[in-house]
Amino acid sequence: MDKKKQELTRRQDQAALGGGQDRIEKQHAKGKLSARERIQLLFDENTFEEIGMMVVHRSTDFGLDRQKIYGDGVVTGYGTIDGRLVYAYAQDFTVFGGSLSETHAEKICKIMDLAVENGVPLIGLNDSGGARIQEGVRSLGGYADIFYRNVRASGVIPQISAIMGPCAGGAVYSPAMTDFTIMVEGSSYMFVTGPNVVKTVTNEEVTSEELGGAMTHATKSGVTHLTAANDVDCIKQIQQLLSYLPQSNGNKPSINGFVLSDELRPKLNDIMPESSTTPYDMRHVITELVDVDSFMEIHEHFASNIIVGFGRVAGMSIGIVANQPMHLAGVLDTDASRKAARFVRTCDCFNIPLLVLVDVPGFLPGTDQEWNGVIHHGAKLLYAFSDATVPRITLITRKAYGGAYDVMNSKHIGADMNFAWPTAEIAVMGAKGATEIIFKKEISSADDPQATLIEMEKEYSDMFANPYKAAERGFVDEVILPEESRRKIIKAFSLLANKKKLTPDRKHGNIPL
Ligand code: HXC
């Protein structure tokens, strides 16, 4: 038995080295951890169980029959993170550059199936040169097997993708179909075609970093939800993100221990500027509303005119969607609409209640917006809110104008509880624009058109730039003082804790994708 035990240990040690110490050191020299080091950091100590450690590829072409390395470039298995069961795979760049072979794909598919069947989140740590070039179509088939499972798992279990090295070609589509993507700055990139092909086809000169680095996808394309300074930061962010999510769509997110108090937040009384055209930072409102240090912003660098992220109120995980008056006055445009729509869908499929903070002057006008489909993208947000069955609370802090009033989780599209501060202005449009249209004749025929405009504007503002017309109709349930907001929101979410809403009998709706 001793000999057998030694043989097992020898093979395990060999597998643990992946492509060898030299290649691990090369990985370190690039500022990257090895696949197994990443796994060790991700999971609670000594909880990770590896599956398929001794799998090798079955290829014989190009001399591959003489190069078989245990694990075949991916570490797969399960363990606990903060005590919760999670499945994960980590591609091992030291083995054939982490490239995806048929067997590499089979290993990933095996844990994807286990994760779905057992209702457990899945985390993918990607670091790969793409399809194993020597394997040809078998490798492409392996990718498609993964893509298919990503879609089957979508909305069933949380799927998080970390990009911790190269991710090119069709390989980008697996992360793109998961719920969250996080990229490590300086050492990861994602693109469908690399700089060389770009140069050949479009004659553009571009570096990998410019084309598909972390900040490119965080600011320009919105492909990545989060960026991390390095591998360790990336793992920490994954752990934090996971804490807001349930195990699967059959569960609610866990509630942190919290003693409910009747606290007021007087700082909220001082946030709103005197003039309704002066910006303020909606993040300050969010910070006062949620439990201390519980806000995690998603898509921070993309479409800054809207804020989305997770937080906790009284220990309960919630999703927050908030207009940001600091950027473009908080207007809704194409990017803000699709960013928020995606977030609302994510929260809804994982039973995470929504808190929506509204200060929106309307949709952004202009040819750029119209030609880029602001109608279509705005419709995504309208659809996402209308379709969401999780508890939904709205707080209008200031402006709620035009179509944007309807879209931003209004009562009419199914919000459960709508609050407004006394500073709220709810109307078809701002006073100046409205006055110029409805009093056009009076203004143009007046002796002093400018004075008449100002007078009419004041009349319109007095009538509509407040929350009371909406409250009289019941479109706003209660007008509250800013300092009371946290207390009211906590109470309303407790009231809605067992909300059940039936959905129409249909295969699926046709969201304007
Ligand atoms: C097989 C690969 C490989 C691949 C890298 N390697 N990519 N082996 N298939 N796709 C191997 C290298 O031969 C090398 O082996 C080792 O991994 C490390 O690679 P290096 O080139 O030395 O590393 P580095 O300089 O860091 O460059 C990394 C890289 C580069 C930028 C990823 O290797 C590269 O460009 N690889 C090819 C990328 C690619 O075109 N992939 C196909 C994309 S298309 P040794 O033994 O020398 O250490 C695709 C289609 C998917 O993926 C479609 C899905 C639908």
XYZ file of C-alpha atoms and ligand atoms in Angstrom:
568
model
C 0.000 0.000 0.000
C 2.871 2.348 0.793
C 4.085 2.123 -2.796
C 0.576 2.792 -4.126
C 0.264 5.761 -1.781
C 3.618 7.123 -2.978
C 2.521 6.736 -6.568
C -0.666 8.696 -5.863
C 1.272 11.433 -4.069
C 3.792 11.632 -6.923
C 1.033 12.087 -9.457
C -0.796 14.655 -7.300
C 2.413 16.641 -6.841
C 3.035 16.538 -10.562
C -0.507 17.768 -11.256
C -0.117 20.563 -8.715
C 2.846 21.951 -10.663
C 0.813 22.380 -13.870
C 3.169 23.407 -16.672
C 6.137 23.449 -14.261
C 7.914 25.782 -11.865
C 9.533 27.815 -14.676
C 6.218 28.683 -16.186
C 4.730 29.478 -12.755
C 7.599 31.907 -12.234
C 6.937 33.492 -15.624
C 3.344 33.951 -14.528
C 4.533 35.636 -11.306
C 6.900 37.861 -13.274
C 3.873 39.205 -15.163
C 2.264 40.095 -11.818
C -0.156 37.168 -12.104
C -0.862 34.338 -9.677
C -1.043 30.731 -10.828
C -4.419 29.028 -11.226
C -4.027 27.081 -7.979
C -2.895 30.155 -6.036
C -6.000 31.967 -7.245
C -8.216 29.065 -6.197
C -6.607 28.943 -2.755
C -7.262 32.665 -2.258
C -10.830 32.429 -3.498
C -12.040 29.642 -1.228
C -12.151 29.347 2.558
C -8.982 27.691 3.801
C -8.715 23.944 3.058
C -12.235 23.704 1.650
C -11.459 23.336 -2.063
C -11.951 19.870 -3.547
C -10.507 19.398 -7.008
C -12.360 17.379 -9.639
C -10.542 15.897 -12.627
C -7.021 16.653 -11.484
C -5.606 13.833 -13.615
C -7.490 14.461 -16.817
C -5.255 14.672 -19.902
C -6.073 15.520 -23.503
C -6.599 12.857 -26.152
C -4.847 14.648 -29.043
C -2.139 13.048 -31.094
C -1.532 15.605 -33.850
C 1.493 17.941 -33.889
C 3.335 15.796 -31.321
C 0.754 16.437 -28.636
C 0.751 12.732 -27.726
C 4.176 13.382 -26.158
C 2.970 16.417 -24.185
C 0.303 15.384 -21.731
C -0.006 17.472 -18.604
C -2.322 16.563 -15.746
C -5.371 18.799 -15.549
C -5.049 19.848 -19.206
C -4.869 23.543 -18.416
C -7.794 24.014 -16.062
C -8.350 23.440 -12.345
C -11.991 22.611 -11.563
C -13.815 21.855 -8.335
C -15.842 23.167 -5.430
C -15.434 24.525 -1.922
C -16.890 27.164 0.349
C -16.611 30.955 0.230
C -17.675 32.562 3.483
C -19.206 29.200 4.351
C -21.257 28.944 1.124
C -20.796 26.177 -1.414
C -19.454 27.467 -4.748
C -18.128 25.761 -7.904
C -15.196 27.254 -9.785
C -12.788 26.697 -12.609
C -9.426 28.419 -13.045
C -7.605 28.218 -16.358
C -3.927 27.418 -15.956
C -1.846 29.540 -18.341
C 1.237 27.433 -17.563
C -0.300 24.502 -19.466
C -0.516 25.158 -23.224
C -1.217 28.814 -22.407
C -4.479 27.813 -20.701
C -5.813 27.031 -24.170
C -9.121 25.220 -24.389
C -9.063 21.644 -25.649
C -11.919 19.188 -25.894
C -11.062 17.660 -22.491
C -10.444 21.081 -20.901
C -13.978 22.028 -22.018
C -15.390 18.734 -20.720
C -13.987 19.492 -17.273
C -15.618 22.935 -17.234
C -18.920 21.526 -18.509
C -18.900 18.871 -15.798
C -18.785 21.422 -12.989
C -21.265 23.698 -14.768
C -23.737 20.806 -14.819
C -23.082 20.028 -11.158
C -23.491 23.700 -10.205
C -26.852 23.981 -11.980
C -28.168 20.633 -10.724
C -27.276 21.552 -7.153
C -28.265 25.226 -7.299
C -24.808 26.590 -6.527
C -23.011 29.682 -7.946
C -20.267 29.241 -10.542
C -17.098 31.308 -10.788
C -14.781 31.168 -13.800
C -11.221 32.484 -13.571
C -10.190 32.957 -17.194
C -6.558 33.095 -18.349
C -6.265 31.483 -21.746
C -4.768 31.764 -25.214
C -8.169 30.649 -26.592
C -8.964 27.587 -28.649
C -6.195 24.906 -28.499
C -4.922 25.546 -31.984
C -3.696 21.958 -32.517
C -7.188 20.562 -31.887
C -9.123 22.572 -34.463
C -12.863 22.116 -34.513
C -12.937 19.894 -31.395
C -11.842 22.895 -29.404
C -14.451 25.118 -31.050
C -17.063 22.507 -30.165
C -15.829 22.623 -26.578
C -16.412 26.379 -26.466
C -19.912 25.989 -27.829
C -20.652 23.320 -25.189
C -19.719 25.910 -22.547
C -21.706 28.739 -24.189
C -24.785 26.527 -24.328
C -24.480 25.767 -20.623
C -23.922 29.449 -19.774
C -27.281 30.172 -21.325
C -29.046 27.224 -19.668
C -27.635 28.353 -16.314
C -28.564 32.006 -16.877
C -31.081 33.173 -14.293
C -30.773 29.852 -12.441
C -27.429 30.214 -10.665
C -25.203 33.292 -10.357
C -22.304 33.099 -12.814
C -19.274 35.345 -12.310
C -16.372 35.606 -14.776
C -12.978 36.998 -13.878
C -10.637 37.846 -16.745
C -7.129 37.441 -15.371
C -5.122 37.142 -18.583
C -5.831 36.935 -22.294
C -9.378 36.259 -23.473
C -9.674 36.503 -27.234
C -11.742 35.337 -30.154
C -15.043 33.609 -29.547
C -13.841 32.799 -26.031
C -15.100 36.214 -24.943
C -18.670 35.065 -25.346
C -18.741 32.833 -22.288
C -17.950 35.716 -19.890
C -20.292 37.939 -21.882
C -23.178 35.586 -21.148
C -22.525 35.345 -17.430
C -23.982 37.758 -14.885
C -20.807 39.667 -14.023
C -17.402 40.196 -15.588
C -14.427 41.550 -13.686
C -11.113 42.380 -15.406
C -7.668 42.806 -13.874
C -6.010 46.074 -14.898
C -2.801 45.763 -16.909
C -2.798 41.961 -17.245
C -6.086 41.093 -18.909
C -7.738 41.870 -22.199
C -10.809 40.803 -24.131
C -11.435 41.191 -27.855
C -13.062 39.280 -30.685
C -10.140 40.055 -33.009
C -6.709 41.183 -31.821
C -4.624 44.206 -32.893
C -2.992 42.367 -35.834
C -6.295 41.467 -37.462
C -7.616 44.955 -36.742
C -4.616 46.434 -38.558
C -5.143 44.154 -41.565
C -8.869 44.735 -41.865
C -9.355 48.367 -40.842
C -5.803 49.719 -40.985
C -6.130 50.950 -37.380
C -3.039 50.845 -35.165
C -4.083 49.901 -31.658
C -2.497 48.139 -28.691
C -4.106 45.196 -26.867
C -4.642 47.436 -23.859
C -6.360 50.164 -25.892
C -8.428 47.673 -27.834
C -9.622 45.482 -24.994
C -7.927 46.250 -21.673
C -9.800 46.532 -18.388
C -10.347 50.305 -18.489
C -11.398 50.206 -22.148
C -14.181 47.775 -21.324
C -15.047 49.574 -18.088
C -15.417 53.014 -19.689
C -16.120 52.599 -23.403
C -17.962 49.343 -24.037
C -19.365 48.488 -20.627
C -18.368 44.859 -21.270
C -16.791 44.592 -17.825
C -18.789 45.385 -14.708
C -15.796 45.723 -12.410
C -12.054 46.262 -12.627
C -9.416 45.128 -10.159
C -5.945 46.483 -9.448
C -4.437 42.985 -9.336
C -5.305 39.305 -8.852
C -5.745 39.601 -5.080
C -8.087 42.576 -5.421
C -9.995 40.689 -8.122
C -10.606 37.704 -5.825
C -11.698 39.999 -2.969
C -14.217 41.738 -5.223
C -15.632 38.399 -6.369
C -16.117 37.388 -2.739
C -17.860 40.677 -1.938
C -20.076 40.460 -5.018
C -21.093 36.921 -4.103
C -22.203 38.086 -0.643
C -25.139 39.998 -2.187
C -26.292 37.095 -4.353
C -28.352 34.027 -3.437
C -27.215 30.453 -4.133
C -29.723 30.193 -6.962
C -33.006 31.593 -8.234
C -34.755 29.273 -5.754
C -33.327 31.173 -2.783
C -33.216 34.670 -1.399
C -29.883 36.360 -0.659
C -28.730 35.848 2.922
C -29.524 38.516 5.519
C -26.621 39.833 7.565
C -27.154 40.066 11.317
C -28.644 43.505 11.947
C -30.562 45.116 14.792
C -33.344 47.256 13.392
C -33.383 50.755 14.860
C -35.665 53.686 14.298
C -32.818 55.867 13.183
C -33.116 59.154 11.351
C -30.450 60.310 8.911
C -30.380 64.129 9.355
C -27.465 64.502 6.916
C -29.958 63.786 4.134
C -31.732 67.080 4.917
C -28.672 69.028 3.788
C -27.875 67.255 0.515
C -30.317 69.021 -1.791
C -28.976 72.351 -3.205
C -31.171 75.489 -3.101
C -31.366 75.712 -6.880
C -32.935 72.797 -8.681
C -30.349 73.100 -11.444
C -27.352 72.699 -9.113
C -25.889 69.198 -9.160
C -25.242 67.057 -6.070
C -23.704 63.619 -5.674
C -26.379 60.921 -5.481
C -23.732 58.620 -3.952
C -24.048 60.688 -0.759
C -27.759 59.877 -0.656
C -27.043 56.181 -1.204
C -24.411 56.105 1.549
C -26.878 57.568 4.034
C -29.637 55.151 3.070
C -27.734 51.846 3.211
C -26.024 50.042 6.086
C -22.549 51.391 6.816
C -19.953 50.472 4.150
C -22.350 48.143 2.382
C -22.524 49.807 -1.057
C -20.733 48.073 -3.929
C -20.975 49.985 -7.177
C -21.255 48.027 -10.422
C -20.279 49.516 -13.800
C -18.833 52.523 -11.959
C -16.920 53.898 -14.946
C -19.585 53.364 -17.592
C -22.550 55.718 -18.186
C -21.844 57.735 -15.043
C -25.189 59.517 -15.351
C -26.766 56.496 -13.715
C -25.516 54.590 -10.676
C -26.201 50.892 -10.154
C -24.914 48.672 -7.382
C -25.645 46.470 -4.425
C -26.107 47.494 -0.828
C -27.812 46.345 2.326
C -30.645 47.865 4.298
C -31.149 46.342 7.746
C -28.874 43.519 6.598
C -30.979 42.734 3.513
C -29.303 42.655 0.118
C -30.827 45.163 -2.329
C -30.052 46.448 -5.802
C -29.903 50.224 -6.220
C -30.573 52.147 -9.428
C -30.102 55.907 -9.125
C -29.871 58.857 -11.494
C -26.671 60.807 -10.903
C -27.221 64.593 -11.188
C -23.433 65.088 -11.099
C -23.122 63.725 -14.653
C -25.165 65.098 -17.561
C -27.696 66.220 -14.925
C -28.678 62.558 -14.469
C -30.292 62.370 -17.911
C -31.221 58.979 -19.384
C -29.341 58.154 -22.583
C -28.608 54.994 -24.568
C -25.766 53.735 -22.350
C -27.432 54.628 -19.041
C -30.620 52.888 -20.142
C -28.943 49.624 -21.139
C -26.678 49.650 -18.092
C -29.632 50.029 -15.739
C -31.836 47.602 -17.671
C -29.250 44.835 -17.396
C -28.865 45.462 -13.675
C -32.618 45.378 -13.060
C -32.844 42.035 -14.915
C -29.961 40.635 -12.860
C -31.569 41.639 -9.568
C -34.969 40.361 -10.613
C -33.775 36.911 -11.641
C -31.941 36.487 -8.323
C -34.697 37.757 -5.998
C -32.872 40.940 -5.024
C -35.298 43.778 -4.177
C -34.829 47.086 -5.963
C -34.488 50.598 -4.589
C -34.720 53.311 -7.248
C -33.632 56.895 -6.569
C -34.956 59.385 -9.083
C -33.591 62.752 -10.136
C -33.947 62.764 -13.893
C -34.588 65.685 -16.267
C -35.710 63.301 -19.056
C -34.148 61.484 -22.003
C -31.144 63.075 -23.722
C -32.173 64.777 -27.001
C -30.116 64.823 -30.210
C -29.304 63.049 -33.440
C -26.578 60.965 -31.804
C -29.061 59.575 -29.315
C -31.892 59.019 -31.793
C -29.655 57.413 -34.416
C -28.107 55.157 -31.818
C -31.483 53.919 -30.745
C -32.374 55.753 -27.551
C -35.940 54.583 -28.206
C -34.813 50.984 -28.229
C -32.443 51.254 -25.268
C -34.892 53.302 -23.204
C -37.464 50.610 -23.935
C -35.115 48.024 -22.423
C -35.205 49.844 -19.102
C -38.954 50.348 -19.269
C -39.395 46.658 -20.078
C -36.979 45.499 -17.368
C -38.746 47.446 -14.628
C -42.220 46.522 -15.868
C -41.275 42.846 -15.949
C -39.585 42.746 -12.524
C -41.515 40.968 -9.783
C -39.134 41.590 -6.861
C -40.113 44.185 -4.227
C -39.600 47.606 -5.807
C -39.381 50.919 -3.974
C -38.920 54.351 -5.554
C -37.775 57.577 -3.923
C -38.018 60.741 -6.027
C -35.517 63.221 -4.609
C -35.935 65.995 -7.166
C -36.756 65.870 -10.884
C -38.968 63.239 -12.459
C -39.804 64.638 -15.862
C -41.470 63.298 -18.947
C -41.073 59.713 -20.133
C -38.226 59.291 -17.683
C -40.744 59.678 -14.812
C -42.660 56.686 -16.153
C -39.535 54.632 -16.851
C -37.800 55.155 -13.506
C -39.872 52.598 -11.568
C -43.065 54.626 -11.460
C -46.153 53.283 -9.714
C -47.768 52.749 -13.121
C -45.212 50.107 -14.175
C -45.506 48.089 -11.010
C -43.447 49.745 -8.265
C -44.757 48.748 -4.847
C -44.050 51.831 -2.756
C -43.245 55.297 -4.095
C -41.901 58.033 -1.887
C -40.971 61.618 -2.757
C -39.086 64.317 -0.915
C -40.767 67.745 -0.672
C -38.177 68.917 -3.233
C -39.591 66.572 -5.898
C -40.741 68.032 -9.221
C -42.985 65.704 -11.197
C -44.241 66.985 -14.544
C -44.255 66.447 -18.288
C -41.275 68.758 -18.730
C -39.261 71.503 -17.035
C -40.945 74.860 -16.463
C -39.030 76.804 -19.152
C -39.676 74.336 -21.968
C -43.293 73.855 -20.945
C -43.998 77.583 -20.718
C -42.460 78.299 -24.122
C -44.809 75.773 -25.703
C -48.109 76.278 -23.932
C -47.877 80.086 -23.587
C -46.211 80.679 -26.973
C -48.903 83.101 -28.215
C -49.152 85.037 -24.935
C -45.374 85.462 -24.778
C -44.889 86.541 -28.397
C -47.737 89.076 -28.269
C -46.744 90.518 -24.881
C -45.241 94.028 -24.576
C -42.353 92.525 -22.634
C -41.954 88.888 -23.802
C -39.081 88.153 -21.421
C -40.970 89.339 -18.341
C -44.059 87.414 -19.461
C -41.981 84.268 -19.940
C -40.591 84.565 -16.410
C -44.060 85.184 -14.977
C -45.576 82.179 -16.828
C -42.625 80.006 -15.866
C -43.237 80.817 -12.206
C -46.923 80.023 -12.564
C -46.098 76.629 -14.125
C -43.439 75.884 -11.489
C -45.769 76.731 -8.616
C -48.343 74.390 -10.033
C -46.201 71.422 -11.095
C -42.675 71.592 -9.642
C -43.697 69.733 -6.507
C -44.720 66.211 -5.472
C -48.253 67.058 -4.398
C -50.141 66.673 -7.689
C -48.707 63.129 -7.930
C -49.469 62.451 -4.255
C -53.084 63.595 -4.730
C -53.454 60.959 -7.433
C -51.746 58.250 -5.362
C -48.890 58.041 -7.879
C -46.684 58.900 -4.905
C -47.654 57.005 -1.757
C -46.097 59.406 0.707
C -44.154 62.655 0.719
C -41.438 62.235 3.342
C -38.678 64.276 4.883
C -35.212 63.323 3.650
C -34.115 62.339 7.160
C -36.924 59.779 7.402
C -35.993 58.031 4.160
C -33.904 55.173 5.516
C -36.509 54.295 8.140
C -39.356 54.391 5.620
C -37.410 52.288 3.114
C -36.532 49.628 5.678
C -40.155 49.411 6.809
C -41.432 49.211 3.248
C -38.979 46.441 2.325
C -40.042 44.454 5.430
C -43.659 44.885 4.395
C -42.799 43.511 0.958
C -40.593 40.664 2.168
C -43.081 37.964 1.142
C -44.245 39.595 -2.067
C -45.494 37.138 -4.672
C -46.418 38.291 -8.122
C -47.703 35.985 -10.835
C -46.311 36.396 -14.328
C -48.306 35.924 -17.547
C -48.522 32.415 -18.978
C -46.075 32.651 -21.894
C -42.844 31.079 -23.094
C -40.942 34.314 -22.533
C -41.486 37.969 -23.229
C -39.773 39.651 -26.161
C -37.522 42.235 -24.498
C -36.256 44.820 -27.055
C -32.696 43.445 -27.091
C -2.173 26.126 -28.100
C -1.142 27.898 -27.089
C -2.194 28.746 -27.455
C -3.284 28.182 -28.174
C -0.785 29.918 -26.374
N -0.286 28.670 -26.425
N -1.943 29.987 -26.999
N -1.137 26.607 -27.408
N -3.232 26.873 -28.472
N -4.344 28.930 -28.542
C 0.964 28.191 -25.847
C 2.176 28.749 -26.529
O 2.505 27.944 -27.644
C 3.219 28.658 -25.441
O 3.666 27.332 -25.350
C 2.422 28.936 -24.207
O 1.042 28.692 -24.534
C 2.517 30.359 -23.741
O 2.312 31.207 -24.840
P 3.277 32.431 -25.182
O 2.951 32.858 -26.559
O 4.702 32.049 -24.893
O 2.817 33.486 -24.103
P 2.660 35.047 -24.252
O 3.876 35.640 -24.904
O 2.278 35.545 -22.899
O 1.426 35.267 -25.246
C 0.163 34.833 -24.907
C -0.793 34.921 -26.112
C -0.175 34.166 -27.313
C -0.985 36.397 -26.445
C -2.120 34.335 -25.659
O 0.229 32.877 -26.885
C -1.119 34.020 -28.425
O -1.335 34.950 -29.215
N -1.725 32.827 -28.546
C -2.640 32.535 -29.610
C -3.929 33.237 -29.392
C -4.942 32.842 -30.391
O -4.883 33.300 -31.564
N -5.843 31.938 -30.006
C -6.887 31.512 -30.851
C -7.970 32.599 -30.752
S -9.330 32.164 -31.699
P 5.158 26.982 -24.890
O 5.208 25.497 -24.950
O 6.044 27.668 -25.854
O 5.298 27.534 -23.503
C -10.252 31.337 -30.627
C -11.487 30.875 -31.206
C -12.444 30.506 -30.121
O -9.936 31.134 -29.517
C -13.754 30.386 -30.787
C -14.801 29.958 -29.845
C -16.103 29.965 -30.532
